[in-house]
């Protein structure tokens, strides 16, 4: 796995780099390691505490964890634990689908094309993402949403061909927004 470790408000020392790479090696058992798997770790230091963001990019799926803690090394441990939990949860969802969701299909995410603009104003659109929507079930959409650790996921419902968004509800469970427009 190719690792990129970036420091924000902190210099990435050899000890930090060694600690991060050592912890990341625990995750290599989950992947077929080749040039398609890379990892970006962003380490931020604040007046009080630190934040670690780990994103693993594979050909099929991106996995992400973000953790804040008073201790940088503890934040790295917690982020790795969070990623392992996401992977176990994804595997459990696939096992419960009774063969309806293969590993390849569950992990098949198309690449997002980002177009970013730098902006000084908070109310401006600063990032646009485009994505081809593959038809999938609600269960597959929830699994993908959990894998990227986002509160929502946009997909094309395979039952009725409607553009849909599954999201985490604050009171627990999931909700779905569905477009009423018909695809042409």
mmCIF file of C-alpha atoms in Angstrom:
data_model
loop_
_atom_site.group_PDB
_atom_site.id
_atom_site.type_symbol
_atom_site.label_atom_id
_atom_site.label_comp_id
_atom_site.label_asym_id
_atom_site.label_seq_id
_atom_site.Cartn_x
_atom_site.Cartn_y
_atom_site.Cartn_z
ATOM 1 C CA UNK A 1 0.000 0.000 0.000
ATOM 2 C CA UNK A 2 1.366 3.412 -0.953
ATOM 3 C CA UNK A 3 1.178 5.828 1.972
ATOM 4 C CA UNK A 4 1.140 9.607 1.884
ATOM 5 C CA UNK A 5 1.403 11.313 5.266
ATOM 6 C CA UNK A 6 0.668 15.041 5.346
ATOM 7 C CA UNK A 7 1.137 17.349 8.316
ATOM 8 C CA UNK A 8 -0.964 20.467 8.882
ATOM 9 C CA UNK A 9 0.343 22.779 11.614
ATOM 10 C CA UNK A 10 2.793 19.996 12.483
ATOM 11 C CA UNK A 11 5.984 18.585 11.034
ATOM 12 C CA UNK A 12 5.696 14.881 10.255
ATOM 13 C CA UNK A 13 8.694 13.506 12.127
ATOM 14 C CA UNK A 14 10.228 10.078 11.588
ATOM 15 C CA UNK A 15 8.576 8.792 14.780
ATOM 16 C CA UNK A 16 5.136 9.986 13.646
ATOM 17 C CA UNK A 17 5.687 8.483 10.189
ATOM 18 C CA UNK A 18 6.888 5.161 11.640
ATOM 19 C CA UNK A 19 3.947 4.983 14.068
ATOM 20 C CA UNK A 20 1.386 5.706 11.334
ATOM 21 C CA UNK A 21 2.920 3.218 8.881
ATOM 22 C CA UNK A 22 3.117 0.542 11.586
ATOM 23 C CA UNK A 23 -0.576 0.964 12.421
ATOM 24 C CA UNK A 24 -1.569 1.049 8.741
ATOM 25 C CA UNK A 25 0.174 -2.275 8.163
ATOM 26 C CA UNK A 26 -2.606 -3.869 10.286
ATOM 27 C CA UNK A 27 -5.055 -2.981 7.505
ATOM 28 C CA UNK A 28 -3.085 -4.594 4.668
ATOM 29 C CA UNK A 29 -4.666 -7.986 5.435
ATOM 30 C CA UNK A 30 -7.996 -6.616 4.173
ATOM 31 C CA UNK A 31 -6.742 -5.727 0.701
ATOM 32 C CA UNK A 32 -5.089 -7.282 -2.279
ATOM 33 C CA UNK A 33 -2.113 -4.985 -2.192
ATOM 34 C CA UNK A 34 -1.057 -3.570 -5.558
ATOM 35 C CA UNK A 35 -0.655 -0.178 -7.204
ATOM 36 C CA UNK A 36 -4.422 0.413 -6.997
ATOM 37 C CA UNK A 37 -4.359 0.715 -3.188
ATOM 38 C CA UNK A 38 -3.076 3.923 -1.683
ATOM 39 C CA UNK A 39 -3.592 5.704 1.585
ATOM 40 C CA UNK A 40 -3.552 9.379 2.520
ATOM 41 C CA UNK A 41 -3.133 10.346 6.162
ATOM 42 C CA UNK A 42 -3.611 13.972 7.194
ATOM 43 C CA UNK A 43 -2.335 14.803 10.675
ATOM 44 C CA UNK A 44 -3.410 18.130 12.187
ATOM 45 C CA UNK A 45 -2.182 19.700 15.369
ATOM 46 C CA UNK A 46 -4.203 22.213 17.380
ATOM 47 C CA UNK A 47 -3.465 24.201 20.536
ATOM 48 C CA UNK A 48 -5.210 21.425 22.414
ATOM 49 C CA UNK A 49 -5.225 18.014 20.765
ATOM 50 C CA UNK A 50 -4.824 16.612 17.302
ATOM 51 C CA UNK A 51 -6.929 15.290 14.446
ATOM 52 C CA UNK A 52 -6.125 12.379 12.121
ATOM 53 C CA UNK A 53 -7.909 11.746 8.813
ATOM 54 C CA UNK A 54 -7.164 8.468 7.034
ATOM 55 C CA UNK A 55 -8.503 7.780 3.546
ATOM 56 C CA UNK A 56 -7.773 4.516 1.761
ATOM 57 C CA UNK A 57 -8.261 4.614 -1.979
ATOM 58 C CA UNK A 58 -8.846 1.336 -3.810
ATOM 59 C CA UNK A 59 -9.958 0.621 -7.328
ATOM 60 C CA UNK A 60 -13.441 -0.243 -6.051
ATOM 61 C CA UNK A 61 -14.069 1.840 -2.948
ATOM 62 C CA UNK A 62 -12.722 4.601 -0.749
ATOM 63 C CA UNK A 63 -12.743 4.095 3.023
ATOM 64 C CA UNK A 64 -12.363 7.040 5.376
ATOM 65 C CA UNK A 65 -12.046 7.723 9.093
ATOM 66 C CA UNK A 66 -11.566 10.981 10.966
ATOM 67 C CA UNK A 67 -10.736 11.130 14.684
ATOM 68 C CA UNK A 68 -9.835 13.928 17.111
ATOM 69 C CA UNK A 69 -8.048 13.282 20.388
ATOM 70 C CA UNK A 70 -5.762 15.059 22.834
ATOM 71 C CA UNK A 71 -2.988 12.603 21.941
ATOM 72 C CA UNK A 72 -1.893 12.268 18.294
ATOM 73 C CA UNK A 73 -0.872 8.620 18.642
ATOM 74 C CA UNK A 74 -4.177 7.728 20.314
ATOM 75 C CA UNK A 75 -6.016 9.452 17.437
ATOM 76 C CA UNK A 76 -4.096 7.269 14.945
ATOM 77 C CA UNK A 77 -5.071 4.122 16.895
ATOM 78 C CA UNK A 78 -8.732 5.181 17.051
ATOM 79 C CA UNK A 79 -8.833 5.996 13.327
ATOM 80 C CA UNK A 80 -7.378 2.569 12.448
ATOM 81 C CA UNK A 81 -9.914 0.901 14.775
ATOM 82 C CA UNK A 82 -12.705 2.869 13.089
ATOM 83 C CA UNK A 83 -11.567 1.724 9.619
ATOM 84 C CA UNK A 84 -11.402 -1.907 10.776
ATOM 85 C CA UNK A 85 -14.925 -1.562 12.181
ATOM 86 C CA UNK A 86 -16.179 -0.210 8.846
ATOM 87 C CA UNK A 87 -14.628 -3.167 7.023
ATOM 88 C CA UNK A 88 -16.158 -5.708 9.437
ATOM 89 C CA UNK A 89 -19.556 -4.004 9.131
ATOM 90 C CA UNK A 90 -19.338 -4.092 5.341
ATOM 91 C CA UNK A 91 -18.442 -7.791 5.406
ATOM 92 C CA UNK A 92 -21.378 -8.509 7.759
ATOM 93 C CA UNK A 93 -23.791 -6.656 5.452
ATOM 94 C CA UNK A 94 -22.568 -8.695 2.506
ATOM 95 C CA UNK A 95 -22.933 -11.948 4.470
ATOM 96 C CA UNK A 96 -26.532 -11.064 5.448
ATOM 97 C CA UNK A 97 -27.566 -10.384 1.857
ATOM 98 C CA UNK A 98 -27.828 -14.149 1.173
ATOM 99 C CA UNK A 99 -25.667 -14.013 -1.901
ATOM 100 C CA UNK A 100 -27.542 -11.049 -3.413
ATOM 101 C CA UNK A 101 -24.516 -8.798 -3.021
ATOM 102 C CA UNK A 102 -21.152 -10.086 -4.161
ATOM 103 C CA UNK A 103 -17.982 -8.519 -2.841
ATOM 104 C CA UNK A 104 -17.108 -7.042 -6.222
ATOM 105 C CA UNK A 105 -20.579 -5.553 -6.646
ATOM 106 C CA UNK A 106 -20.680 -4.214 -3.094
ATOM 107 C CA UNK A 107 -17.360 -2.468 -3.523
ATOM 108 C CA UNK A 108 -17.866 -1.257 -7.100
ATOM 109 C CA UNK A 109 -17.853 2.501 -6.829
ATOM 110 C CA UNK A 110 -17.209 4.624 -9.843
ATOM 111 C CA UNK A 111 -14.600 7.272 -9.527
ATOM 112 C CA UNK A 112 -15.822 10.734 -8.688
ATOM 113 C CA UNK A 113 -14.569 13.564 -10.815
ATOM 114 C CA UNK A 114 -13.848 16.584 -8.686
ATOM 115 C CA UNK A 115 -13.815 20.130 -9.931
ATOM 116 C CA UNK A 116 -12.647 22.450 -7.200
ATOM 117 C CA UNK A 117 -12.667 26.204 -7.064
ATOM 118 C CA UNK A 118 -10.950 28.224 -4.384
ATOM 119 C CA UNK A 119 -13.284 30.630 -2.619
ATOM 120 C CA UNK A 120 -12.996 33.084 0.236
ATOM 121 C CA UNK A 121 -16.741 33.217 0.867
ATOM 122 C CA UNK A 122 -18.423 30.486 2.917
ATOM 123 C CA UNK A 123 -21.736 30.612 1.030
ATOM 124 C CA UNK A 124 -20.271 29.839 -2.390
ATOM 125 C CA UNK A 125 -20.153 26.416 -3.969
ATOM 126 C CA UNK A 126 -16.509 25.371 -3.620
ATOM 127 C CA UNK A 127 -16.663 21.799 -4.867
ATOM 128 C CA UNK A 128 -18.674 19.932 -7.466
ATOM 129 C CA UNK A 129 -18.667 16.155 -7.719
ATOM 130 C CA UNK A 130 -20.091 14.154 -10.585
ATOM 131 C CA UNK A 131 -20.868 10.465 -10.456
ATOM 132 C CA UNK A 132 -22.393 7.892 -12.756
ATOM 133 C CA UNK A 133 -25.159 6.195 -10.772
ATOM 134 C CA UNK A 134 -25.257 2.415 -11.012
ATOM 135 C CA UNK A 135 -28.569 0.761 -10.186
ATOM 136 C CA UNK A 136 -28.458 -0.830 -6.725
ATOM 137 C CA UNK A 137 -30.630 -1.877 -3.805
ATOM 138 C CA UNK A 138 -31.128 0.175 -0.659
ATOM 139 C CA UNK A 139 -28.991 -2.352 1.251
ATOM 140 C CA UNK A 140 -26.097 -1.862 -1.163
ATOM 141 C CA UNK A 141 -26.420 1.939 -0.901
ATOM 142 C CA UNK A 142 -26.382 1.797 2.918
ATOM 143 C CA UNK A 143 -23.298 -0.451 2.849
ATOM 144 C CA UNK A 144 -21.464 1.965 0.575
ATOM 145 C CA UNK A 145 -22.505 4.961 2.688
ATOM 146 C CA UNK A 146 -21.190 3.256 5.830
ATOM 147 C CA UNK A 147 -17.948 2.304 4.070
ATOM 148 C CA UNK A 148 -17.119 5.909 3.176
ATOM 149 C CA UNK A 149 -18.350 7.127 6.583
ATOM 150 C CA UNK A 150 -20.631 9.829 5.184
ATOM 151 C CA UNK A 151 -24.104 10.773 6.453
ATOM 152 C CA UNK A 152 -25.692 10.268 2.985
ATOM 153 C CA UNK A 153 -25.224 8.402 -0.305
ATOM 154 C CA UNK A 154 -26.634 9.148 -3.784
ATOM 155 C CA UNK A 155 -27.656 6.159 -5.929
ATOM 156 C CA UNK A 156 -30.056 4.924 -8.628
ATOM 157 C CA UNK A 157 -32.730 2.633 -7.127
ATOM 158 C CA UNK A 158 -32.722 -0.608 -9.116
ATOM 159 C CA UNK A 159 -36.396 -1.332 -8.366
ATOM 160 C CA UNK A 160 -37.882 1.820 -9.891
ATOM 161 C CA UNK A 161 -34.959 3.576 -11.644
ATOM 162 C CA UNK A 162 -35.358 6.704 -9.504
ATOM 163 C CA UNK A 163 -32.494 8.854 -8.286
ATOM 164 C CA UNK A 164 -32.384 8.375 -4.514
ATOM 165 C CA UNK A 165 -30.435 9.507 -1.471
ATOM 166 C CA UNK A 166 -30.137 7.314 1.610
ATOM 167 C CA UNK A 167 -29.179 9.182 4.805
ATOM 168 C CA UNK A 168 -28.591 8.591 8.513
ATOM 169 C CA UNK A 169 -31.396 9.968 10.674
ATOM 170 C CA UNK A 170 -30.494 11.834 13.885
ATOM 171 C CA UNK A 171 -32.992 9.725 15.830
ATOM 172 C CA UNK A 172 -31.486 6.481 14.473
ATOM 173 C CA UNK A 173 -32.115 4.400 11.398
ATOM 174 C CA UNK A 174 -32.014 5.526 7.788
ATOM 175 C CA UNK A 175 -34.183 7.666 5.543
ATOM 176 C CA UNK A 176 -34.507 7.880 1.779
ATOM 177 C CA UNK A 177 -35.119 10.895 -0.447
ATOM 178 C CA UNK A 178 -36.363 9.906 -3.880
ATOM 179 C CA UNK A 179 -36.742 12.066 -6.997
ATOM 180 C CA UNK A 180 -40.217 12.081 -8.543
ATOM 181 C CA UNK A 181 -38.830 12.942 -11.977
ATOM 182 C CA UNK A 182 -38.678 10.064 -14.426
ATOM 183 C CA UNK A 183 -35.372 9.346 -16.145
ATOM 184 C CA UNK A 184 -35.458 9.814 -19.889
#
